[in-house]
Amino acid sequence: MTLAEVRKEVQSVTDFLVKLDCNPQHPVKVLCIFGNTGDGKSHTLNETFFGGLEVFRTSPTQDSCTVGVWAAYDPSLSLIVLDTEGLLGATDKQNQRLRLLLKVLAVSDLVVYRTRAERLHNDMFQFLGQASSAYLRFFTPELKALSSRCGLEVTLSSLGPALLIFHETSRTDLLGQGGKVPGKAENELHKRFHELGNPPEAFSSIRYVGVKTVTPPTDFSGLLEAVRKQVMDTSTRSSRPPGHVFSALQSLSERFSGDIPEDQISVTSFFPDEYFTCSMRCLSCRARCKNGMNHLKDGIPHEAEGLCQYAHQYCNKVYICKRCYEGGREVIVVPQTVASKDNRLVGLAKYAWAGYVLECRVCGIIFRSRQYWYGNRDPDGSVVRQEVRHVWSEQESSSTDQHNAAQRVLDEVNAVIQTVNDYSAGPTRAVASWLTDQVAPPYWRPNAQIMECHGCRKPFVAAERKHHCRACGEGFCHSCCSRTMPVPERGWGPSPVRVCEKCHSNGKKKGAVADDVGRSLLPRMVTEVAQSSVDKVSSILEYPLGFVKDAARPSYWVSDSEITNCHSCKKLFTPNMSRHHCRACGQGFCEPCSNCRRPVPSRGWHHPVRVCASCGKKNGDL
């Protein structure tokens, strides 16, 4: 008889076969043993299969002598025998130990539960019943996928292992003793399982083997005979190459691995769902992902059982094109300042005139917020359907538009200002006045209509700055519009903004609030600081745009304060060097390392924009 003992971790099929000293072409079956710590599992295996040799280590101390899983090969039965760590023993990794026991059960053909309790305790029935439920729910689908993915001739997923309960007593009668009807003990076992609400449906059969030991040693012949009959029975489970056993166990170990925070586990059973499902929780509603552990490796996204709830800090509300949805497709649309077919200047002009646009990649432009003089409908319910999505990470916490809408407007404004950077003060002031009108909220009086101060009625001279009250929208001189106060009713938020004397005294806004005032204020708020001085366009470019750049920065961009070196060539930035952001990856680069231009539709940039050399070389859409 050739015996092999595995005393260390194995890394490959070859290593597994060498340590067990078994023929890779000779089919085998697998037996594992469970039981409480101190019930003599290792001793039972040694006496039953290896003639009393200490193949599996035993110890008289209080400490557990089996940690993890140990394996040996019995060539007489062509049986790989697995010894497991005892239940109820002290451990600081309870979830890992129980998951390991279930992985062992999943690759086994025969499961032996060893107990020396004088009467069978509920713990045994609960452990086996809940192991059966967890096996069917989590491990059966994975074993089926393993068979299909690896082409293994594994029948583990069709019928579960056979269960053999080995019960040893010293004073009490054995289960079913004295009964004249065969199978009485098994019937009593099934009855106990169902009474506790844990039917052992995963096990292909259940058999009871009892032995009463008044004077040691224990007689293991009944156990050996029961195991031999089960091994020879190929009606439900056939033998397989030993390499398949290792591959299946390795696959299960990779799938169901990883630490689980103890505060996320509700210990209501031996095998709670948290041991085998993804530990991610939605940031918005705190719902747990229902998929199995490590499902992202198979390209399966996070999913939750119920609906999510909207949270403004995560912006987890999306719009889906209604026409595409009714046609069986799900196409997400986001508010944009520029349509994909418009160039930068035309797009900015259209935005100022007709508002933001919703563009479906299939149906084209489906909505403009100010398409008509009056009667503009709300897109929700008419052209789009609203849906609140679960948020699994900070990176996906905002839709594409919220990521870079402000930055896109800033880029367009910057482009317009740069075209007149070399003009004289007169044309520059005219262009700045025109630009102010284009990005102004709809309740503001246009600069072209403001001939005199609305407060003191003093006519404006050519070089004088016209100031708008953020509450009433009228034009004033500096003296009549030097007060500040919050105007949240107009969408300016809680920060103090410029208002006239009259509105400041009233302490509230004048006139009606436009329905789309929130979105209409976006370009104005972004360019607010850039309009502070019209005497020199150079000063507009140098200070104000730099001031608002960080406020308009998309969430995936690295902050300028964190960029000290070029992300590509690692060149140290000096005060005179510009930091350029790649619109695809968001990292900071110097000019030579970011001189490519490509559209980045995944980030909301539908026109060619600056990208780094690495992103510029990628195939397909960015």
Coordinates of C-alpha atoms in Angstrom, one line a residue:
M1 CA 0.0 0.0 0.0
T2 CA 1.4 3.4 -1.0
L3 CA 0.5 6.2 1.3
A4 CA 1.3 9.9 0.8
E5 CA 0.8 12.7 3.2
V6 CA 0.4 16.3 2.1
R7 CA 1.9 18.5 4.8
K8 CA 2.2 21.8 2.9
E9 CA 0.4 24.0 0.5
V10 CA 0.3 22.8 -3.1
Q11 CA 0.5 25.2 -6.0
S12 CA -0.2 23.1 -9.1
V13 CA -1.8 19.9 -10.3
T14 CA 1.6 18.3 -10.8
D15 CA 2.6 19.2 -7.2
F16 CA -0.7 17.8 -6.0
L17 CA -0.1 14.4 -7.8
V18 CA 3.5 14.1 -6.7
K19 CA 2.7 14.7 -3.1
L20 CA -0.1 12.2 -3.1
D21 CA 1.9 9.7 -5.2
C22 CA -1.1 8.8 -7.4
N23 CA -1.4 8.0 -11.0
P24 CA -2.8 11.0 -13.0
Q25 CA -4.7 8.7 -15.3
H26 CA -6.2 6.5 -12.5
P27 CA -9.7 7.8 -11.6
V28 CA -10.5 8.5 -8.0
K29 CA -13.2 9.5 -5.6
V30 CA -13.0 12.0 -2.8
L31 CA -14.0 11.5 0.9
C32 CA -14.0 14.2 3.5
I33 CA -14.7 14.2 7.2
F34 CA -16.4 16.8 9.4
G35 CA -17.1 17.0 13.1
N36 CA -16.5 19.0 16.2
T37 CA -13.0 19.5 17.6
G38 CA -12.0 16.6 19.8
D39 CA -14.3 14.0 18.3
G40 CA -11.4 12.1 16.8
K41 CA -11.8 12.7 13.1
S42 CA -8.1 12.3 12.3
H43 CA -7.9 9.1 14.4
T44 CA -11.0 7.7 12.6
L45 CA -9.4 8.2 9.2
N46 CA -6.1 6.6 10.3
E47 CA -7.8 3.6 11.7
T48 CA -10.3 3.1 8.9
F49 CA -8.2 3.6 5.8
F50 CA -4.5 3.4 6.8
G51 CA -4.3 0.5 9.3
G52 CA -3.7 2.7 12.3
L53 CA -0.7 4.5 10.9
E54 CA -0.6 8.2 11.9
V55 CA -1.0 9.5 8.4
F56 CA -3.1 12.4 9.8
R57 CA -1.6 13.8 12.9
T58 CA -3.4 13.4 16.3
S59 CA -2.6 15.1 19.5
P60 CA -3.7 14.6 23.2
T61 CA -3.4 18.4 23.8
Q62 CA -6.3 20.8 24.1
D63 CA -5.1 22.6 20.9
S64 CA -6.5 21.5 17.6
C65 CA -4.1 19.4 15.7
T66 CA -5.7 20.0 12.3
V67 CA -5.6 23.4 10.8
G68 CA -6.9 23.9 7.2
V69 CA -7.2 20.8 5.0
W70 CA -4.9 17.7 4.9
A71 CA -5.0 15.1 2.2
A72 CA -3.8 11.5 1.7
Y73 CA -4.4 8.8 -0.9
D74 CA -5.7 5.3 -0.3
P75 CA -4.8 3.2 -3.4
S76 CA -6.9 0.2 -2.3
L77 CA -10.1 2.2 -2.7
S78 CA -8.8 4.7 -5.2
L79 CA -9.8 7.3 -2.6
I80 CA -8.5 10.8 -1.9
V81 CA -9.1 11.4 1.8
L82 CA -9.5 14.9 3.2
D83 CA -9.2 15.8 6.9
T84 CA -10.7 19.1 7.9
E85 CA -10.4 21.5 10.9
G86 CA -12.9 20.7 13.6
L87 CA -16.0 22.7 14.3
L88 CA -16.5 24.8 17.4
G89 CA -12.7 25.2 17.8
A90 CA -11.2 28.6 18.6
T91 CA -10.2 30.6 15.5
D92 CA -9.9 34.3 14.5
K93 CA -11.0 33.5 10.9
Q94 CA -14.3 31.8 11.4
N95 CA -15.7 32.9 7.9
Q96 CA -12.6 31.6 6.1
R97 CA -12.7 28.2 7.9
L98 CA -16.4 27.6 7.2
R99 CA -16.0 28.7 3.5
L100 CA -13.1 26.2 3.3
L101 CA -15.2 23.4 4.7
L102 CA -17.9 24.1 2.1
K103 CA -15.3 24.1 -0.7
V104 CA -14.1 20.7 0.5
L105 CA -17.7 19.4 0.6
A106 CA -18.2 20.6 -2.9
V107 CA -15.4 18.5 -4.4
S108 CA -16.2 15.4 -2.3
D109 CA -18.2 12.3 -3.4
L110 CA -18.7 11.1 0.2
V111 CA -19.0 13.2 3.3
V112 CA -18.5 11.6 6.7
Y113 CA -19.8 13.4 9.8
R114 CA -18.1 12.0 12.9
T115 CA -19.7 12.5 16.3
R116 CA -19.2 11.0 19.8
A117 CA -22.2 12.7 21.3
E118 CA -24.4 10.3 23.3
R119 CA -27.4 11.9 21.6
L120 CA -27.3 13.6 18.3
H121 CA -27.3 17.3 18.8
N122 CA -29.2 20.0 16.8
D123 CA -25.8 21.5 15.9
M124 CA -25.0 18.6 13.6
F125 CA -28.4 18.8 11.8
Q126 CA -28.2 22.6 11.5
F127 CA -24.6 22.5 10.2
L128 CA -25.3 19.8 7.5
G129 CA -28.7 21.4 6.5
Q130 CA -27.2 24.9 6.1
A131 CA -24.2 23.5 4.3
S132 CA -26.6 21.8 1.9
S133 CA -28.5 25.0 1.3
A134 CA -25.3 27.1 0.7
Y135 CA -23.9 24.3 -1.6
L136 CA -27.0 24.5 -3.8
R137 CA -27.1 28.2 -3.9
F138 CA -23.5 29.2 -4.4
F139 CA -21.4 26.3 -5.3
T140 CA -23.6 24.3 -7.8
P141 CA -23.7 27.2 -10.3
E142 CA -19.9 27.7 -10.0
L143 CA -19.3 24.0 -10.5
K144 CA -21.4 24.0 -13.6
A145 CA -19.5 27.0 -14.9
L146 CA -16.2 25.3 -14.1
S147 CA -17.2 22.2 -16.1
S148 CA -18.2 24.3 -19.1
R149 CA -15.2 26.7 -18.9
C150 CA -12.5 24.1 -18.4
G151 CA -14.0 21.2 -20.3
L152 CA -13.8 19.0 -17.2
E153 CA -15.9 15.8 -17.0
V154 CA -17.2 16.7 -13.5
T155 CA -20.6 15.5 -12.4
L156 CA -20.3 17.3 -9.0
S157 CA -23.0 19.9 -10.0
S158 CA -25.7 17.4 -10.9
L159 CA -25.9 15.3 -7.8
G160 CA -24.4 16.2 -4.4
P161 CA -22.2 14.0 -2.3
A162 CA -23.4 11.1 -0.2
L163 CA -23.7 11.7 3.5
L164 CA -22.6 9.1 6.1
I165 CA -23.2 9.9 9.8
F166 CA -20.7 7.9 11.9
H167 CA -22.2 8.0 15.5
E168 CA -20.2 6.4 18.4
T169 CA -21.8 6.1 21.9
S170 CA -20.7 4.4 25.1
R171 CA -23.9 4.3 27.2
T172 CA -26.9 5.2 25.1
D173 CA -28.6 3.1 22.4
L174 CA -27.8 3.7 18.8
L175 CA -30.3 5.4 16.5
G176 CA -33.0 3.0 15.3
Q177 CA -31.6 0.1 17.4
G178 CA -34.2 -2.6 17.9
G179 CA -36.3 -1.6 15.0
K180 CA -37.4 -4.3 12.7
V181 CA -38.0 -2.0 9.7
P182 CA -34.8 -1.4 7.6
G183 CA -33.8 2.2 7.3
K184 CA -35.5 3.3 10.5
A185 CA -32.4 5.3 11.6
E186 CA -32.2 7.1 8.2
N187 CA -36.0 8.0 8.5
E188 CA -35.4 9.4 11.9
L189 CA -32.5 11.5 10.6
H190 CA -34.7 12.9 7.8
K191 CA -37.4 13.7 10.3
R192 CA -35.0 15.7 12.5
F193 CA -33.7 17.6 9.5
H194 CA -37.2 18.7 8.5
E195 CA -38.2 19.5 12.0
L196 CA -35.4 22.0 12.2
G197 CA -36.3 23.5 8.9
N198 CA -32.9 22.5 7.2
P199 CA -33.7 19.7 4.7
P200 CA -30.4 18.2 3.4
E201 CA -31.4 18.4 -0.3
A202 CA -27.9 18.7 -1.7
F203 CA -26.9 15.2 -0.5
S204 CA -27.6 12.4 -2.9
S205 CA -28.2 9.9 0.0
I206 CA -27.9 9.7 3.8
R207 CA -26.8 6.7 5.7
Y208 CA -26.4 6.2 9.5
V209 CA -23.5 4.0 10.8
G210 CA -23.5 3.6 14.6
V211 CA -21.1 1.8 16.9
K212 CA -21.4 1.4 20.7
T213 CA -18.0 1.3 22.4
V214 CA -18.2 0.1 26.0
T215 CA -14.6 -1.0 26.1
P216 CA -12.0 0.5 23.7
P217 CA -10.8 0.2 21.0
T218 CA -13.5 1.5 18.6
D219 CA -14.7 -0.9 15.9
F220 CA -14.4 0.9 12.5
S221 CA -15.2 -2.0 10.3
G222 CA -18.8 -0.9 9.9
L223 CA -17.7 2.5 8.7
L224 CA -15.1 1.0 6.3
E225 CA -17.8 -1.3 4.8
A226 CA -20.2 1.6 4.3
V227 CA -17.5 3.6 2.6
R228 CA -16.5 0.7 0.4
K229 CA -20.1 0.2 -0.8
Q230 CA -20.5 3.9 -1.6
V231 CA -17.2 4.0 -3.5
M232 CA -18.2 1.0 -5.6
D233 CA -21.6 2.6 -6.4
T234 CA -21.2 4.5 -9.6
S235 CA -25.0 5.0 -10.3
T236 CA -24.9 8.6 -9.0
R237 CA -21.2 9.6 -8.8
S238 CA -18.4 8.3 -11.1
S239 CA -14.7 8.4 -10.5
R240 CA -12.6 11.1 -12.2
P241 CA -8.9 11.9 -12.7
P242 CA -7.3 13.3 -9.6
G243 CA -6.2 16.4 -11.5
H244 CA -9.8 17.4 -11.9
V245 CA -10.3 17.3 -8.1
F246 CA -7.4 19.8 -7.7
S247 CA -8.7 22.1 -10.5
A248 CA -12.2 22.2 -9.1
L249 CA -10.9 23.0 -5.6
Q250 CA -8.5 25.6 -6.9
S251 CA -11.3 27.3 -8.9
L252 CA -13.6 27.4 -5.9
S253 CA -10.8 28.8 -3.8
E254 CA -10.2 31.6 -6.3
R255 CA -13.9 32.4 -6.6
F256 CA -14.8 32.4 -2.9
S257 CA -11.9 34.2 -1.4
G258 CA -11.3 37.5 0.3
D259 CA -11.7 39.0 3.7
I260 CA -15.2 40.0 5.0
P261 CA -15.5 42.8 7.6
E262 CA -17.0 41.3 10.7
D263 CA -19.5 44.2 11.1
Q264 CA -21.1 43.1 7.7
I265 CA -21.9 39.6 8.9
S266 CA -25.2 38.8 10.4
V267 CA -24.5 35.5 12.2
T268 CA -27.8 33.7 11.9
S269 CA -26.4 30.4 10.5
F270 CA -23.3 28.4 10.0
F271 CA -23.0 29.7 6.4
P272 CA -24.5 33.2 6.2
D273 CA -24.8 34.7 2.7
E274 CA -22.1 37.2 3.5
Y275 CA -19.5 34.4 3.4
F276 CA -20.1 33.8 -0.3
T277 CA -21.5 37.0 -1.8
C278 CA -19.8 40.2 -2.9
S279 CA -19.1 42.5 0.1
M280 CA -19.7 45.8 -1.8
R281 CA -22.6 48.0 -0.7
C282 CA -24.3 50.8 -2.6
L283 CA -23.0 54.1 -1.4
S284 CA -26.4 55.7 -1.7
C285 CA -28.9 53.2 -0.2
R286 CA -26.4 50.8 1.5
A287 CA -27.9 47.7 -0.3
R288 CA -25.5 44.8 -0.6
C289 CA -24.5 43.4 -3.9
K290 CA -26.3 40.1 -4.5
N291 CA -23.7 38.5 -6.8
G292 CA -21.1 36.0 -5.8
M293 CA -17.6 36.9 -4.6
N294 CA -15.1 38.1 -7.2
H295 CA -17.8 38.3 -9.9
L296 CA -16.1 41.3 -11.6
K297 CA -13.5 38.9 -12.9
D298 CA -16.2 37.4 -15.2
G299 CA -17.3 40.9 -16.3
I300 CA -20.5 40.7 -14.3
P301 CA -21.3 44.1 -12.8
H302 CA -22.6 44.8 -9.2
E303 CA -26.3 44.2 -8.7
A304 CA -28.7 44.7 -5.8
E305 CA -32.1 43.2 -5.0
G306 CA -34.1 46.4 -4.7
L307 CA -34.3 49.9 -6.1
C308 CA -31.9 52.6 -5.1
Q309 CA -32.7 56.0 -3.6
Y310 CA -31.4 59.3 -5.0
A311 CA -28.5 61.0 -3.1
H312 CA -27.5 64.5 -4.4
Q313 CA -23.8 63.9 -3.4
Y314 CA -23.6 60.9 -5.7
C315 CA -25.8 62.3 -8.6
N316 CA -27.1 58.8 -9.2
K317 CA -30.0 59.8 -11.4
V318 CA -29.8 58.9 -15.1
Y319 CA -31.9 59.6 -18.1
I320 CA -32.7 56.8 -20.6
C321 CA -33.9 57.6 -24.1
K322 CA -37.6 56.6 -24.0
R323 CA -37.9 55.6 -27.7
C324 CA -34.9 53.3 -27.4
Y325 CA -36.1 51.9 -24.2
E326 CA -39.5 51.0 -25.8
G327 CA -37.6 49.4 -28.6
G328 CA -35.7 47.1 -26.3
R329 CA -32.5 49.1 -25.9
E330 CA -31.1 51.1 -23.0
V331 CA -29.3 54.2 -24.1
I332 CA -28.3 56.7 -21.4
V333 CA -28.4 60.4 -22.3
V334 CA -27.0 63.3 -20.4
P335 CA -27.5 67.0 -20.6
Q336 CA -24.8 68.6 -22.8
T337 CA -23.8 72.1 -23.7
V338 CA -22.8 71.2 -27.2
A339 CA -24.2 68.6 -29.6
S340 CA -21.8 66.2 -31.2
K341 CA -22.2 67.7 -34.7
D342 CA -21.7 71.3 -33.6
N343 CA -18.3 73.0 -33.5
R344 CA -17.2 74.7 -30.3
L345 CA -18.3 78.3 -31.2
V346 CA -21.6 77.3 -32.8
G347 CA -22.3 75.0 -29.9
L348 CA -21.7 77.7 -27.4
A349 CA -24.0 80.1 -29.3
K350 CA -26.7 77.5 -29.5
Y351 CA -26.4 76.7 -25.8
A352 CA -26.8 80.4 -25.0
W353 CA -29.9 80.7 -27.3
A354 CA -31.7 77.3 -26.9
G355 CA -30.3 75.9 -23.6
Y356 CA -28.8 72.5 -22.9
V357 CA -29.3 69.5 -25.3
L358 CA -30.1 65.8 -24.8
E359 CA -28.6 63.8 -27.5
C360 CA -29.1 60.0 -28.0
R361 CA -26.4 58.2 -29.9
V362 CA -29.2 56.3 -31.8
C363 CA -32.0 58.9 -32.2
G364 CA -29.9 62.0 -32.4
I365 CA -31.0 65.2 -30.6
I366 CA -34.2 64.5 -28.7
F367 CA -34.6 67.6 -26.6
R368 CA -33.4 71.3 -26.1
S369 CA -34.3 73.0 -22.8
R370 CA -35.3 76.3 -24.5
Q371 CA -36.3 75.2 -27.9
Y372 CA -39.5 77.3 -28.0
W373 CA -40.3 80.8 -26.7
Y374 CA -42.8 79.3 -24.3
G375 CA -44.3 76.0 -23.4
N376 CA -41.1 74.0 -23.2
R377 CA -41.9 70.6 -21.8
D378 CA -40.0 68.7 -19.2
P379 CA -37.9 65.9 -20.8
D380 CA -38.8 63.4 -18.0
G381 CA -41.7 61.3 -19.2
S382 CA -41.8 62.8 -22.7
V383 CA -38.5 61.9 -24.3
V384 CA -36.6 60.2 -21.5
R385 CA -37.4 58.0 -18.5
Q386 CA -35.7 58.7 -15.2
E387 CA -33.9 56.0 -13.3
V388 CA -32.0 56.0 -10.0
R389 CA -28.9 53.8 -10.2
H390 CA -27.0 52.1 -7.4
V391 CA -23.5 53.6 -6.8
W392 CA -20.8 51.1 -6.0
S393 CA -17.7 53.4 -6.1
E394 CA -16.9 57.1 -6.0
Q395 CA -15.7 56.8 -9.6
E396 CA -19.2 56.1 -10.9
S397 CA -21.0 58.4 -8.5
S398 CA -21.8 61.0 -11.1
S399 CA -23.1 60.9 -14.6
T400 CA -20.9 62.0 -17.5
D401 CA -22.4 65.5 -17.6
Q402 CA -21.9 66.2 -13.9
H403 CA -18.2 65.2 -14.3
N404 CA -17.3 67.9 -16.8
A405 CA -20.2 70.1 -17.7
A406 CA -18.6 73.2 -16.0
Q407 CA -15.2 72.4 -17.5
R408 CA -16.7 72.2 -21.0
V409 CA -18.3 75.6 -20.7
L410 CA -15.0 77.0 -19.3
D411 CA -13.2 75.6 -22.3
E412 CA -15.6 77.2 -24.8
V413 CA -15.4 80.6 -23.0
N414 CA -11.6 80.3 -22.9
A415 CA -11.6 79.6 -26.7
V416 CA -13.7 82.7 -27.4
I417 CA -11.6 84.9 -25.2
Q418 CA -8.3 83.7 -26.6
T419 CA -9.4 84.6 -30.2
V420 CA -9.6 88.3 -29.1
N421 CA -6.6 88.2 -26.8
D422 CA -4.5 90.5 -29.0
Y423 CA -7.3 93.0 -29.8
S424 CA -7.4 96.5 -28.5
A425 CA -9.3 97.4 -25.4
G426 CA -12.4 98.7 -27.3
P427 CA -13.1 95.5 -29.3
T428 CA -12.2 93.4 -26.3
R429 CA -14.8 95.1 -24.2
A430 CA -17.4 94.7 -26.9
V431 CA -16.6 91.0 -27.2
A432 CA -16.7 90.6 -23.4
S433 CA -20.1 92.4 -23.3
W434 CA -21.4 90.1 -26.0
L435 CA -20.0 87.0 -24.2
T436 CA -21.7 88.1 -21.0
D437 CA -25.1 88.2 -22.7
Q438 CA -24.6 84.8 -24.2
V439 CA -24.0 83.1 -20.8
A440 CA -26.4 85.3 -18.8
P441 CA -29.5 83.7 -17.1
P442 CA -32.7 84.4 -18.9
Y443 CA -34.0 86.9 -16.3
W444 CA -31.0 89.3 -16.8
R445 CA -31.5 92.4 -19.0
P446 CA -29.1 92.2 -22.0
N447 CA -26.2 94.6 -21.9
A448 CA -27.2 96.0 -25.3
Q449 CA -30.5 97.2 -23.7
I450 CA -28.9 98.9 -20.7
M451 CA -28.3 102.6 -21.5
E452 CA -28.4 103.9 -18.0
C453 CA -28.2 102.7 -14.4
H454 CA -31.5 101.3 -13.2
G455 CA -31.0 102.8 -9.8
C456 CA -29.6 106.4 -10.2
R457 CA -30.6 106.7 -13.9
K458 CA -27.1 108.0 -14.7
P459 CA -26.2 107.2 -18.4
F460 CA -23.4 104.8 -18.9
V461 CA -20.3 106.0 -20.7
A462 CA -18.4 103.8 -23.1
A463 CA -15.7 102.6 -20.7
E464 CA -18.0 102.1 -17.7
R465 CA -18.8 98.6 -16.4
K466 CA -22.4 97.5 -16.2
H467 CA -23.3 95.3 -13.2
H468 CA -26.3 93.0 -12.9
C469 CA -28.2 92.5 -9.7
R470 CA -28.4 88.7 -9.1
A471 CA -31.9 89.1 -7.7
C472 CA -33.8 91.3 -10.1
G473 CA -31.5 91.0 -13.1
E474 CA -31.4 94.7 -13.9
G475 CA -28.3 96.7 -14.9
F476 CA -26.6 99.1 -12.4
C477 CA -23.5 101.2 -11.9
H478 CA -21.0 100.0 -9.3
S479 CA -22.3 102.4 -6.6
C480 CA -25.9 101.2 -6.9
C481 CA -25.0 97.5 -7.0
S482 CA -22.3 97.1 -4.4
R483 CA -24.3 95.1 -1.8
T484 CA -24.0 91.3 -1.4
M485 CA -26.4 88.7 0.0
P486 CA -27.4 85.0 -0.7
V487 CA -29.9 84.6 -3.5
P488 CA -30.7 80.8 -3.4
E489 CA -34.1 81.4 -5.0
R490 CA -32.4 82.2 -8.3
G491 CA -30.0 79.2 -8.1
W492 CA -26.9 81.0 -6.8
G493 CA -26.7 78.9 -3.7
P494 CA -25.9 80.0 -0.2
S495 CA -22.9 82.2 -1.0
P496 CA -23.4 86.0 -1.0
V497 CA -23.6 87.5 -4.5
R498 CA -23.9 91.0 -5.9
V499 CA -27.4 92.7 -5.5
C500 CA -28.8 96.2 -5.8
E501 CA -29.7 98.4 -2.9
K502 CA -33.4 97.9 -3.3
C503 CA -33.2 94.1 -3.4
H504 CA -30.9 94.1 -0.5
S505 CA -33.4 96.1 1.5
N506 CA -36.3 93.8 0.6
G507 CA -34.2 90.7 1.4
K508 CA -35.8 88.6 -1.4
K509 CA -35.9 88.3 -5.1
K510 CA -38.1 90.1 -7.6
G511 CA -40.2 88.5 -10.2
A512 CA -40.9 84.9 -11.1
V513 CA -38.3 82.1 -11.1
A514 CA -37.6 80.4 -14.4
D515 CA -38.1 76.7 -14.5
D516 CA -34.7 76.0 -15.9
V517 CA -32.8 78.6 -13.9
G518 CA -30.6 76.1 -12.2
R519 CA -29.1 74.8 -15.5
S520 CA -29.1 78.3 -17.1
L521 CA -26.8 79.6 -14.3
L522 CA -24.1 77.0 -14.9
P523 CA -22.2 78.9 -17.6
R524 CA -22.6 82.2 -15.8
M525 CA -21.4 80.9 -12.5
V526 CA -18.4 79.3 -14.1
T527 CA -17.5 82.5 -15.9
E528 CA -18.4 84.8 -13.0
V529 CA -14.9 85.6 -11.9
A530 CA -13.7 85.8 -15.6
Q531 CA -16.1 88.8 -16.1
S532 CA -14.7 90.8 -13.2
S533 CA -12.5 92.9 -15.4
V534 CA -12.9 93.8 -19.1
D535 CA -10.0 96.3 -19.3
K536 CA -7.5 93.6 -20.2
V537 CA -8.3 90.2 -21.7
S538 CA -4.9 89.0 -20.6
S539 CA -5.9 89.5 -17.0
I540 CA -9.1 87.6 -17.6
L541 CA -7.0 84.7 -18.9
E542 CA -4.3 84.7 -16.2
Y543 CA -6.1 85.2 -12.9
P544 CA -9.8 84.6 -13.1
L545 CA -9.7 81.5 -15.3
G546 CA -7.0 80.0 -13.1
F547 CA -9.2 80.8 -10.1
V548 CA -12.3 79.0 -11.5
K549 CA -10.4 76.2 -13.0
D550 CA -10.3 74.1 -9.9
A551 CA -14.0 74.7 -9.2
A552 CA -14.9 73.6 -12.7
R553 CA -12.5 70.6 -12.6
P554 CA -14.2 67.3 -13.4
S555 CA -14.2 64.8 -10.5
Y556 CA -11.8 62.4 -12.3
W557 CA -9.2 65.0 -12.9
V558 CA -6.2 65.2 -10.6
S559 CA -6.1 68.5 -8.8
D560 CA -3.5 71.0 -10.0
S561 CA -2.1 71.2 -6.4
E562 CA -1.3 67.5 -6.5
I563 CA 0.5 67.7 -9.9
T564 CA 4.2 68.3 -9.3
N565 CA 5.6 66.2 -12.2
C566 CA 4.5 65.2 -15.6
H567 CA 2.7 61.9 -15.4
S568 CA 4.5 60.6 -18.4
C569 CA 8.1 62.0 -18.6
K570 CA 8.2 62.8 -14.9
K571 CA 9.6 66.3 -15.7
L572 CA 9.3 68.6 -12.7
F573 CA 6.8 71.5 -13.3
T574 CA 8.1 75.0 -12.9
P575 CA 6.0 78.2 -12.3
N576 CA 6.3 79.0 -16.0
M577 CA 5.2 75.6 -17.2
S578 CA 1.5 74.8 -17.9
R579 CA -0.1 71.7 -16.5
H580 CA -2.4 70.1 -19.0
H581 CA -5.0 67.5 -18.1
C582 CA -5.7 64.5 -20.3
R583 CA -9.5 64.5 -21.0
A584 CA -9.5 60.6 -21.0
C585 CA -7.5 59.6 -17.9
G586 CA -7.5 62.9 -16.0
Q587 CA -3.8 62.9 -15.2
G588 CA -1.5 66.0 -15.5
F589 CA 1.0 66.3 -18.3
C590 CA 3.4 68.7 -19.9
E591 CA 2.7 70.1 -23.4
P592 CA 4.9 67.6 -25.4
C593 CA 3.3 64.6 -23.6
S594 CA -0.3 65.8 -24.2
N595 CA -0.4 67.2 -27.7
C596 CA -2.8 64.7 -29.1
R597 CA -6.4 65.5 -30.0
R598 CA -9.2 62.9 -29.9
P599 CA -12.9 62.8 -29.0
V600 CA -13.6 61.2 -25.6
P601 CA -17.3 60.4 -25.7
S602 CA -17.1 58.2 -22.6
R603 CA -16.2 61.3 -20.6
G604 CA -18.7 63.6 -22.5
W605 CA -16.1 65.2 -24.8
H606 CA -17.6 64.7 -28.3
H607 CA -15.2 67.0 -30.1
P608 CA -11.4 66.4 -30.4
V609 CA -9.9 67.5 -27.1
R610 CA -6.5 67.2 -25.5
V611 CA -5.4 63.7 -24.5
C612 CA -2.0 62.3 -23.4
A613 CA 0.2 60.3 -25.8
S614 CA -0.7 57.0 -24.1
C615 CA -4.5 57.5 -24.4
G616 CA -4.0 58.9 -27.9
K617 CA -2.6 55.5 -29.1
K618 CA -5.5 53.4 -27.8
N619 CA -7.6 51.7 -30.3
G620 CA -11.4 52.3 -30.5
D621 CA -13.4 55.0 -28.8
L622 CA -12.1 56.5 -25.6

